[in-house]
PDB file of C-alpha atoms and ligand atoms in Angstrom:
ATOM      1  CA  MET N   1     116.370  34.505  40.991  1.00 35.00           C
ATOM      2  CA  GLU N   2     115.725  31.795  38.452  1.00 36.00           C
ATOM      3  CA  LEU N   3     112.300  31.512  39.960  1.00 36.00           C
ATOM      4  CA  MET N   4     111.464  35.137  39.336  1.00 37.00           C
ATOM      5  CA  SER N   5     112.492  35.004  35.721  1.00 36.00           C
ATOM      6  CA  ASN N   6     110.591  31.746  35.348  1.00 37.00           C
ATOM      7  CA  SER N   7     107.457  33.210  36.840  1.00 38.00           C
ATOM      8  CA  LEU N   8     107.696  36.388  34.859  1.00 35.00           C
ATOM      9  CA  LYS N   9     107.283  34.282  31.744  1.00 37.00           C
ATOM     10  CA  ILE N  10     103.774  33.425  32.840  1.00 37.00           C
ATOM     11  CA  PRO N  11     101.513  34.671  30.082  1.00 38.00           C
ATOM     12  CA  MET N  12      99.038  37.156  31.365  1.00 37.00           C
ATOM     13  CA  PRO N  13      96.054  37.250  29.059  1.00 39.00           C
ATOM     14  CA  GLY N  14      95.094  40.783  28.193  1.00 38.00           C
ATOM     15  CA  ALA N  15      98.124  42.282  29.875  1.00 38.00           C
ATOM     16  CA  ALA N  16     100.049  43.082  26.711  1.00 41.00           C
ATOM     17  CA  PRO N  17     100.049  46.858  26.312  1.00 42.00           C
ATOM     18  CA  THR N  18      98.504  46.786  22.835  1.00 44.00           C
ATOM     19  CA  ASP N  19      95.684  44.477  23.915  1.00 46.00           C
ATOM     20  CA  LEU N  20      95.114  46.593  26.959  1.00 43.00           C
ATOM     21  CA  ALA N  21      94.932  49.805  24.995  1.00 44.00           C
ATOM     22  CA  SER N  22      92.606  48.579  22.270  1.00 47.00           C
ATOM     23  CA  ARG N  23      90.344  46.811  24.720  1.00 44.00           C
ATOM     24  CA  SER N  24      90.205  49.862  26.934  1.00 41.00           C
ATOM     25  CA  ARG N  25      89.195  52.045  24.001  1.00 45.00           C
ATOM     26  CA  ARG N  26      86.459  49.597  23.069  1.00 43.00           C
ATOM     27  CA  LEU N  27      85.170  49.513  26.580  1.00 43.00           C
ATOM     28  CA  GLY N  28      85.650  53.213  27.111  1.00 43.00           C
ATOM     29  CA  TRP N  29      88.050  52.760  29.981  1.00 46.00           C
ATOM     30  CA  SER N  30      91.002  54.939  30.644  1.00 52.00           C
ATOM     31  CA  ALA N  31      94.052  53.324  29.086  1.00 55.00           C
ATOM     32  CA  ARG N  32      96.177  55.274  31.518  1.00 61.00           C
ATOM     33  CA  ALA N  33      94.378  53.821  34.512  1.00 60.00           C
ATOM     34  CA  ASP N  34      94.744  50.314  33.081  1.00 61.00           C
ATOM     35  CA  ALA N  35      98.428  50.819  32.438  1.00 66.00           C
ATOM     36  CA  GLY N  36      98.785  52.035  36.017  1.00 68.00           C
ATOM     37  CA  ARG N  37      96.987  48.942  37.208  1.00 68.00           C
ATOM     38  CA  ALA N  38      99.277  46.730  35.106  1.00 70.00           C
ATOM     39  CA  ARG N  39     102.355  48.441  36.520  1.00 72.00           C
ATOM     40  CA  SER N  40     101.118  48.099  40.068  1.00 76.00           C
ATOM     41  CA  PHE N  41     100.345  44.408  39.485  1.00 76.00           C
ATOM     42  CA  VAL N  42     103.860  43.795  38.203  1.00 80.00           C
ATOM     43  CA  ALA N  43     105.241  45.615  41.254  1.00 78.00           C
ATOM     44  CA  LEU N  44     102.930  43.634  43.500  1.00 75.00           C
ATOM     45  CA  ARG N  45     103.999  40.345  41.973  1.00 77.00           C
ATOM     46  CA  GLY N  46     107.628  41.346  42.309  1.00 79.00           C
ATOM     47  CA  ARG N  47     107.100  41.987  46.033  1.00 76.00           C
ATOM     48  CA  MET N  48     105.322  38.652  46.456  1.00 76.00           C
ATOM     49  CA  LEU N  49     108.066  36.718  44.702  1.00 76.00           C
ATOM     50  CA  ALA N  50     110.635  38.360  46.960  1.00 79.00           C
ATOM     51  CA  SER N  51     109.033  36.521  49.882  1.00 86.00           C
ATOM     52  CA  PRO N  52     111.260  33.539  50.704  1.00 90.00           C
ATOM     53  CA  SER N  53     108.323  31.404  51.809  1.00 92.00           C
ATOM     54  CA  LEU N  54     106.428  31.939  48.553  1.00 93.00           C
ATOM     55  CA  ALA N  55     109.613  31.480  46.534  1.00 93.00           C
ATOM     56  CA  GLY N  56     110.239  28.124  48.195  1.00 95.00           C
ATOM     57  CA  ALA N  57     106.647  26.998  47.789  1.00 95.00           C
ATOM     58  CA  LEU N  58     106.547  27.992  44.117  1.00 93.00           C
ATOM     59  CA  HIS N  59     109.889  26.376  43.470  1.00 93.00           C
ATOM     60  CA  PHE N  60     108.453  23.072  44.644  1.00 95.00           C
ATOM     61  CA  MET N  61     105.420  23.350  42.358  1.00 92.00           C
ATOM     62  CA  GLN N  62     106.842  25.169  39.347  1.00 82.00           C
ATOM     63  CA  VAL N  63     110.225  23.878  38.450  1.00 76.00           C
ATOM     64  CA  THR N  64     109.109  20.707  36.786  1.00 75.00           C
ATOM     65  CA  ASN N  65     106.107  18.551  36.197  1.00 78.00           C
ATOM     66  CA  ARG N  66     108.037  15.307  36.640  1.00 84.00           C
ATOM     67  CA  PRO N  67     108.799  13.826  40.042  1.00 84.00           C
ATOM     68  CA  TRP N  68     112.092  14.952  41.499  1.00 92.00           C
ATOM     69  CA  GLU N  69     115.394  13.191  41.634  1.00 95.00           C
ATOM     70  CA  PRO N  70     117.078  12.839  45.027  1.00 97.00           C
ATOM     71  CA  HIS N  71     119.518  15.731  44.528  1.00 96.00           C
ATOM     72  CA  GLU N  72     116.649  18.050  43.577  1.00 96.00           C
ATOM     73  CA  LEU N  73     114.697  17.207  46.704  1.00 97.00           C
ATOM     74  CA  ARG N  74     117.769  17.630  48.872  1.00 97.00           C
ATOM     75  CA  ALA N  75     118.609  20.991  47.270  1.00 96.00           C
ATOM     76  CA  TRP N  76     115.061  22.196  47.784  1.00 97.00           C
ATOM     77  CA  LEU N  77     115.060  21.201  51.445  1.00 97.00           C
ATOM     78  CA  ASP N  78     118.475  22.788  51.963  1.00 97.00           C
ATOM     79  CA  ASN N  79     117.809  26.054  50.162  1.00 96.00           C
ATOM     80  CA  HIS N  80     114.164  26.726  50.924  1.00 96.00           C
ATOM     81  CA  VAL N  81     113.448  25.087  54.260  1.00 97.00           C
ATOM     82  CA  ILE N  82     116.626  24.490  56.248  1.00 97.00           C
ATOM     83  CA  ALA N  83     118.788  27.472  55.196  1.00 96.00           C
ATOM     84  CA  PRO N  84     116.081  30.067  56.040  1.00 94.00           C
ATOM     85  CA  GLY N  85     115.897  28.455  59.489  1.00 94.00           C
ATOM     86  CA  TRP N  86     112.317  27.213  59.274  1.00 94.00           C
ATOM     87  CA  MET N  87     113.139  23.611  60.063  1.00 96.00           C
ATOM     88  CA  ARG N  88     116.131  21.543  61.090  1.00 97.00           C
ATOM     89  CA  PRO N  89     117.198  18.772  58.717  1.00 97.00           C
ATOM     90  CA  PRO N  90     114.652  15.969  59.054  1.00 97.00           C
ATOM     91  CA  ARG N  91     115.815  12.428  59.716  1.00 97.00           C
ATOM     92  CA  ALA N  92     113.561  11.169  56.964  1.00 98.00           C
ATOM     93  CA  VAL N  93     111.176  12.451  54.322  1.00 98.00           C
ATOM     94  CA  ARG N  94     107.592  11.233  54.632  1.00 98.00           C
ATOM     95  CA  GLU N  95     104.415  11.419  52.617  1.00 97.00           C
ATOM     96  CA  PRO N  96     101.077   9.597  53.014  1.00 97.00           C
ATOM     97  CA  GLY N  97     100.854   6.601  50.687  1.00 95.00           C
ATOM     98  CA  ALA N  98     104.598   6.600  49.963  1.00 97.00           C
ATOM     99  CA  GLU N  99     107.515   4.845  51.584  1.00 97.00           C
ATOM    100  CA  THR N 100     109.425   6.945  54.081  1.00 98.00           C
ATOM    101  CA  VAL N 101     112.976   7.630  52.920  1.00 98.00           C
ATOM    102  CA  ALA N 102     115.792   8.450  55.348  1.00 98.00           C
ATOM    103  CA  LEU N 103     117.507  11.708  54.448  1.00 97.00           C
ATOM    104  CA  GLY N 104     120.857   9.948  54.333  1.00 96.00           C
ATOM    105  CA  GLU N 105     119.479   7.379  51.870  1.00 97.00           C
ATOM    106  CA  LEU N 106     117.872   9.672  49.329  1.00 97.00           C
ATOM    107  CA  ASP N 107     120.508   8.962  46.706  1.00 97.00           C
ATOM    108  CA  GLU N 108     120.134   5.209  46.996  1.00 97.00           C
ATOM    109  CA  ARG N 109     116.366   5.334  46.574  1.00 98.00           C
ATOM    110  CA  PRO N 110     115.546   7.430  43.521  1.00 97.00           C
ATOM    111  CA  GLU N 111     112.320   5.518  42.744  1.00 97.00           C
ATOM    112  CA  ALA N 112     110.971   6.025  46.243  1.00 97.00           C
ATOM    113  CA  VAL N 113     111.920   9.732  46.086  1.00 97.00           C
ATOM    114  CA  ALA N 114     110.121  10.064  42.744  1.00 96.00           C
ATOM    115  CA  VAL N 115     106.933   8.511  44.140  1.00 96.00           C
ATOM    116  CA  LEU N 116     107.148  10.587  47.303  1.00 96.00           C
ATOM    117  CA  THR N 117     107.644  13.953  45.606  1.00 95.00           C
ATOM    118  CA  GLY N 118     104.980  13.145  43.001  1.00 94.00           C
ATOM    119  CA  ARG N 119     102.456  12.409  45.736  1.00 95.00           C
ATOM    120  CA  ALA N 120     103.462  15.480  47.714  1.00 96.00           C
ATOM    121  CA  ARG N 121     102.949  17.682  44.685  1.00 94.00           C
ATOM    122  CA  ARG N 122      99.500  16.210  44.050  1.00 94.00           C
ATOM    123  CA  ARG N 123      98.484  16.710  47.676  1.00 95.00           C
ATOM    124  CA  VAL N 124      99.692  20.322  47.657  1.00 96.00           C
ATOM    125  CA  GLY N 125      97.936  20.898  44.335  1.00 94.00           C
ATOM    126  CA  SER N 126      94.597  19.656  45.641  1.00 93.00           C
ATOM    127  CA  ALA N 127      94.893  21.824  48.777  1.00 95.00           C
ATOM    128  CA  LEU N 128      95.558  24.865  46.581  1.00 95.00           C
ATOM    129  CA  LEU N 129      92.666  23.957  44.273  1.00 93.00           C
ATOM    130  CA  ASP N 130      90.430  24.071  47.322  1.00 93.00           C
ATOM    131  CA  PHE N 131      91.787  27.517  48.159  1.00 92.00           C
ATOM    132  CA  VAL N 132      90.734  28.853  44.749  1.00 90.00           C
ATOM    133  CA  ALA N 133      87.407  26.936  44.691  1.00 89.00           C
ATOM    134  CA  PRO N 134      84.159  28.936  44.819  1.00 85.00           C
ATOM    135  CA  ASP N 135      83.311  27.349  48.191  1.00 85.00           C
ATOM    136  CA  PRO N 136      86.696  26.710  49.752  1.00 85.00           C
ATOM    137  CA  GLU N 137      86.856  24.554  52.845  1.00 87.00           C
ATOM    138  CA  GLY N 138      90.042  26.366  53.801  1.00 84.00           C
ATOM    139  CA  LYS N 139      91.345  23.180  55.364  1.00 90.00           C
ATOM    140  CA  PHE N 140      95.021  23.608  54.667  1.00 91.00           C
ATOM    141  CA  LEU N 141      95.229  27.101  56.137  1.00 93.00           C
ATOM    142  CA  ARG N 142      93.312  25.990  59.218  1.00 94.00           C
ATOM    143  CA  ALA N 143      95.503  22.902  59.552  1.00 93.00           C
ATOM    144  CA  ALA N 144      98.655  25.024  59.263  1.00 94.00           C
ATOM    145  CA  LEU N 145      97.360  27.395  61.957  1.00 94.00           C
ATOM    146  CA  TYR N 146      96.015  24.765  64.349  1.00 94.00           C
ATOM    147  CA  SER N 147      99.034  22.532  64.118  1.00 94.00           C
ATOM    148  CA  ALA N 148     101.324  25.561  64.407  1.00 95.00           C
ATOM    149  CA  ARG N 149     103.077  25.013  61.100  1.00 96.00           C
ATOM    150  CA  VAL N 150     103.076  28.791  60.755  1.00 96.00           C
ATOM    151  CA  ARG N 151     103.946  31.372  63.369  1.00 95.00           C
ATOM    152  CA  TRP N 152     103.412  35.097  63.715  1.00 94.00           C
ATOM    153  CA  ALA N 153     106.631  37.020  63.953  1.00 90.00           C
ATOM    154  CA  ALA N 154     107.376  40.696  64.481  1.00 86.00           C
ATOM    155  CA  VAL N 155     110.807  42.106  63.760  1.00 77.00           C
ATOM    156  CA  GLY N 156     111.159  45.832  64.283  1.00 80.00           C
ATOM    157  CA  ASP N 157     108.190  47.497  62.630  1.00 79.00           C
ATOM    158  CA  ARG N 158     107.533  44.557  60.318  1.00 79.00           C
ATOM    159  CA  SER N 159     105.376  41.579  61.144  1.00 85.00           C
ATOM    160  CA  GLY N 160     103.909  38.632  59.318  1.00 88.00           C
ATOM    161  CA  TRP N 161     103.497  34.875  59.192  1.00 93.00           C
ATOM    162  CA  LEU N 162     106.513  32.620  58.852  1.00 94.00           C
ATOM    163  CA  PRO N 163     106.604  28.900  58.079  1.00 97.00           C
ATOM    164  CA  ALA N 164     107.294  26.694  61.083  1.00 97.00           C
ATOM    165  CA  PRO N 165     107.163  23.102  59.821  1.00 97.00           C
ATOM    166  CA  ARG N 166     108.414  20.246  61.969  1.00 97.00           C
ATOM    167  CA  GLU N 167     110.977  17.639  61.014  1.00 97.00           C
ATOM    168  CA  SER N 168     108.340  14.907  61.398  1.00 96.00           C
ATOM    169  CA  ASP N 169     105.842  16.591  59.043  1.00 97.00           C
ATOM    170  CA  PHE N 170     104.843  15.123  55.707  1.00 98.00           C
ATOM    171  CA  LEU N 171     106.707  16.718  52.802  1.00 97.00           C
ATOM    172  CA  SER N 172     103.421  18.110  51.452  1.00 97.00           C
ATOM    173  CA  ASP N 173     102.687  19.735  54.826  1.00 97.00           C
ATOM    174  CA  VAL N 174     106.126  21.333  54.782  1.00 98.00           C
ATOM    175  CA  VAL N 175     105.371  22.807  51.331  1.00 97.00           C
ATOM    176  CA  LEU N 176     101.885  23.855  52.460  1.00 97.00           C
ATOM    177  CA  SER N 177     103.344  25.616  55.512  1.00 97.00           C
ATOM    178  CA  LEU N 178     105.317  27.807  53.099  1.00 97.00           C
ATOM    179  CA  PHE N 179     102.195  28.569  51.072  1.00 96.00           C
ATOM    180  CA  ALA N 180     100.174  29.155  54.254  1.00 96.00           C
ATOM    181  CA  ALA N 181     102.682  31.676  55.640  1.00 95.00           C
ATOM    182  CA  ALA N 182     102.683  33.583  52.351  1.00 93.00           C
ATOM    183  CA  ILE N 183      98.895  33.505  51.928  1.00 93.00           C
ATOM    184  CA  LEU N 184      98.073  34.416  55.530  1.00 93.00           C
ATOM    185  CA  SER N 185     100.417  37.401  55.254  1.00 88.00           C
ATOM    186  CA  GLY N 186      98.309  38.856  52.408  1.00 85.00           C
ATOM    187  CA  PRO N 187      95.220  36.758  51.626  1.00 86.00           C
ATOM    188  CA  ASP N 188      93.560  39.358  49.365  1.00 84.00           C
ATOM    189  CA  ILE N 189      96.312  39.176  46.787  1.00 84.00           C
ATOM    190  CA  TYR N 190      96.106  35.399  46.592  1.00 88.00           C
ATOM    191  CA  GLN N 191      92.336  35.375  46.439  1.00 86.00           C
ATOM    192  CA  ARG N 192      92.391  37.860  43.591  1.00 85.00           C
ATOM    193  CA  HIS N 193      95.368  36.775  41.536  1.00 87.00           C
ATOM    194  CA  MET N 194      96.398  33.183  42.219  1.00 90.00           C
ATOM    195  CA  THR N 195      95.622  30.555  39.596  1.00 90.00           C
ATOM    196  CA  VAL N 196      96.134  26.807  39.988  1.00 92.00           C
ATOM    197  CA  CYS N 197      96.257  24.185  37.253  1.00 92.00           C
ATOM    198  CA  SER N 198      93.744  21.439  38.045  1.00 91.00           C
ATOM    199  CA  HIS N 199      95.935  18.880  36.309  1.00 90.00           C
ATOM    200  CA  CYS N 200      99.561  19.542  37.291  1.00 90.00           C
ATOM    201  CA  GLY N 201      99.129  21.967  40.206  1.00 91.00           C
ATOM    202  CA  ARG N 202     101.149  24.733  38.584  1.00 91.00           C
ATOM    203  CA  VAL N 203     100.606  27.984  40.439  1.00 91.00           C
ATOM    204  CA  ALA N 204     100.665  31.334  38.660  1.00 88.00           C
ATOM    205  CA  PHE N 205      99.529  34.872  39.265  1.00 87.00           C
ATOM    206  CA  ALA N 206      97.294  36.548  36.757  1.00 83.00           C
ATOM    207  CA  GLN N 207      96.480  40.219  36.731  1.00 80.00           C
ATOM    208  CA  GLU N 208      92.991  39.708  35.448  1.00 73.00           C
ATOM    209  CA  ALA N 209      90.462  38.166  37.762  1.00 59.00           C
ATOM    210  CA  ARG N 210      89.179  36.148  34.820  1.00 58.00           C
ATOM    211  CA  PRO N 211      91.884  35.259  32.326  1.00 56.00           C
ATOM    212  CA  SER N 212      90.376  34.891  28.885  1.00 57.00           C
ATOM    213  CA  THR N 213      92.385  31.770  28.174  1.00 62.00           C
ATOM    214  CA  ALA N 214      92.464  29.209  30.910  1.00 71.00           C
ATOM    215  CA  ALA N 215      94.775  26.480  29.697  1.00 86.00           C
ATOM    216  CA  CYS N 216      97.923  25.676  31.667  1.00 89.00           C
ATOM    217  CA  PRO N 217     101.041  26.657  29.692  1.00 87.00           C
ATOM    218  CA  ARG N 218     102.829  23.599  31.058  1.00 87.00           C
ATOM    219  CA  CYS N 219     100.317  20.779  30.585  1.00 89.00           C
ATOM    220  CA  ASP N 220      97.341  22.382  28.806  1.00 89.00           C
ATOM    221  CA  GLY N 221      95.164  21.428  31.796  1.00 90.00           C
ATOM    222  CA  GLU N 222      92.320  23.558  33.084  1.00 89.00           C
ATOM    223  CA  VAL N 223      93.468  26.522  35.160  1.00 89.00           C
ATOM    224  CA  ARG N 224      91.281  27.579  38.075  1.00 89.00           C
ATOM    225  CA  TRP N 225      91.148  30.747  40.113  1.00 86.00           C
ATOM    226  CA  ARG N 226      88.889  32.271  42.730  1.00 82.00           C
ATOM    227  CA  VAL N 227      85.890  33.692  40.938  1.00 72.00           C
ATOM    228  CA  PRO N 228      84.835  36.936  42.612  1.00 65.00           C
ATOM    229  CA  LEU N 229      81.800  36.349  44.807  1.00 54.00           C
ATOM    230  CA  ALA N 230      79.992  39.473  43.667  1.00 51.00           C
ATOM    231  CA  GLY N 231      78.139  39.398  40.357  1.00 44.00           C
ATOM    232  CA  ALA N 232      77.173  36.540  38.051  1.00 41.00           C
ATOM    233  CA  GLY N 233      74.444  35.589  40.514  1.00 38.00           C
ATOM    234  CA  ARG N 234      77.094  33.804  42.501  1.00 37.00           C
ATOM    235  CA  ARG N 235      76.079  34.947  45.947  1.00 34.00           C
ATOM    236  CA  ARG N 236      77.241  32.635  48.683  1.00 36.00           C
ATOM    237  CA  GLY N 237      75.708  32.587  52.117  1.00 33.00           C
ATOM    238  CA  GLY N 238      78.251  33.767  54.646  1.00 33.00           C
ATOM    239  CA  GLY N 239      81.187  32.497  52.680  1.00 34.00           C
ATOM    240  CA  GLY N 240      82.810  31.934  56.031  1.00 32.00           C
ATOM    241  CA  THR N 241      86.145  30.256  55.851  1.00 34.00           C
ATOM    242  CA  GLY N 242      88.860  31.265  58.230  1.00 31.00           C
ATOM    243  CA  GLU N 243      91.173  32.139  55.390  1.00 33.00           C
ATOM    244  CA  GLU N 244      88.879  34.833  54.056  1.00 32.00           C
ATOM    245  CA  ARG N 245      88.793  36.618  57.354  1.00 31.00           C
ATOM    246  CA  ALA N 246      92.456  36.067  58.141  1.00 28.00           C
TER     247      ALA N 246
HETATM  248 ZN1   ZN Z   1      99.164  22.226  34.280  1.00 57.16          ZN
END
């Protein structure tokens, strides 16, 4: 819940009704159609944020820019990974380039936890920056699929991708499995609306494909998003990454 209210504070350039109306008049667009689009984007974002995998992934990236304290990491694992049933409690938390910390020793090792979560956030941020790059390698989605950190599930008439991280996975791969499940379940939305701060990795969703201001509200860093392939002479041969077809 706190996440939704947090995310709804994300400024959306051009989305204010007055801006929308005056700009539409200037450009000769139908203000009514734009307002409809704005409403449907808000509804769309509301549906996305209701997804537990996206909520958990965003919580890891959004809540703070500073590395986490032990109780924050434990709460995140409990609430967003273990409680939904995606993973059993790991014996230890691991991250490349950081010391492994046993789950039972988190509280005694706050410095190691800070380094570990800081590194995990940077690794997740760079994977997401690739996703929104003009020529994405699509590595993290492929890695999540090939190493089965996501699984396809059908319950009744509903189906989609769910995170399936393993207890031995790096913390960043656990977070990325949550992002991968959310993105694979609706890649178009993420390709069109997801923005990533190149400095702090903050993820946001913008209605406009090209926000007019591109500074991160948290750190003032440069915000990136997937530039539409059509137009601006930006034709890419094939553009074939698995994620685009998924
Ligand atoms: Zn930032």
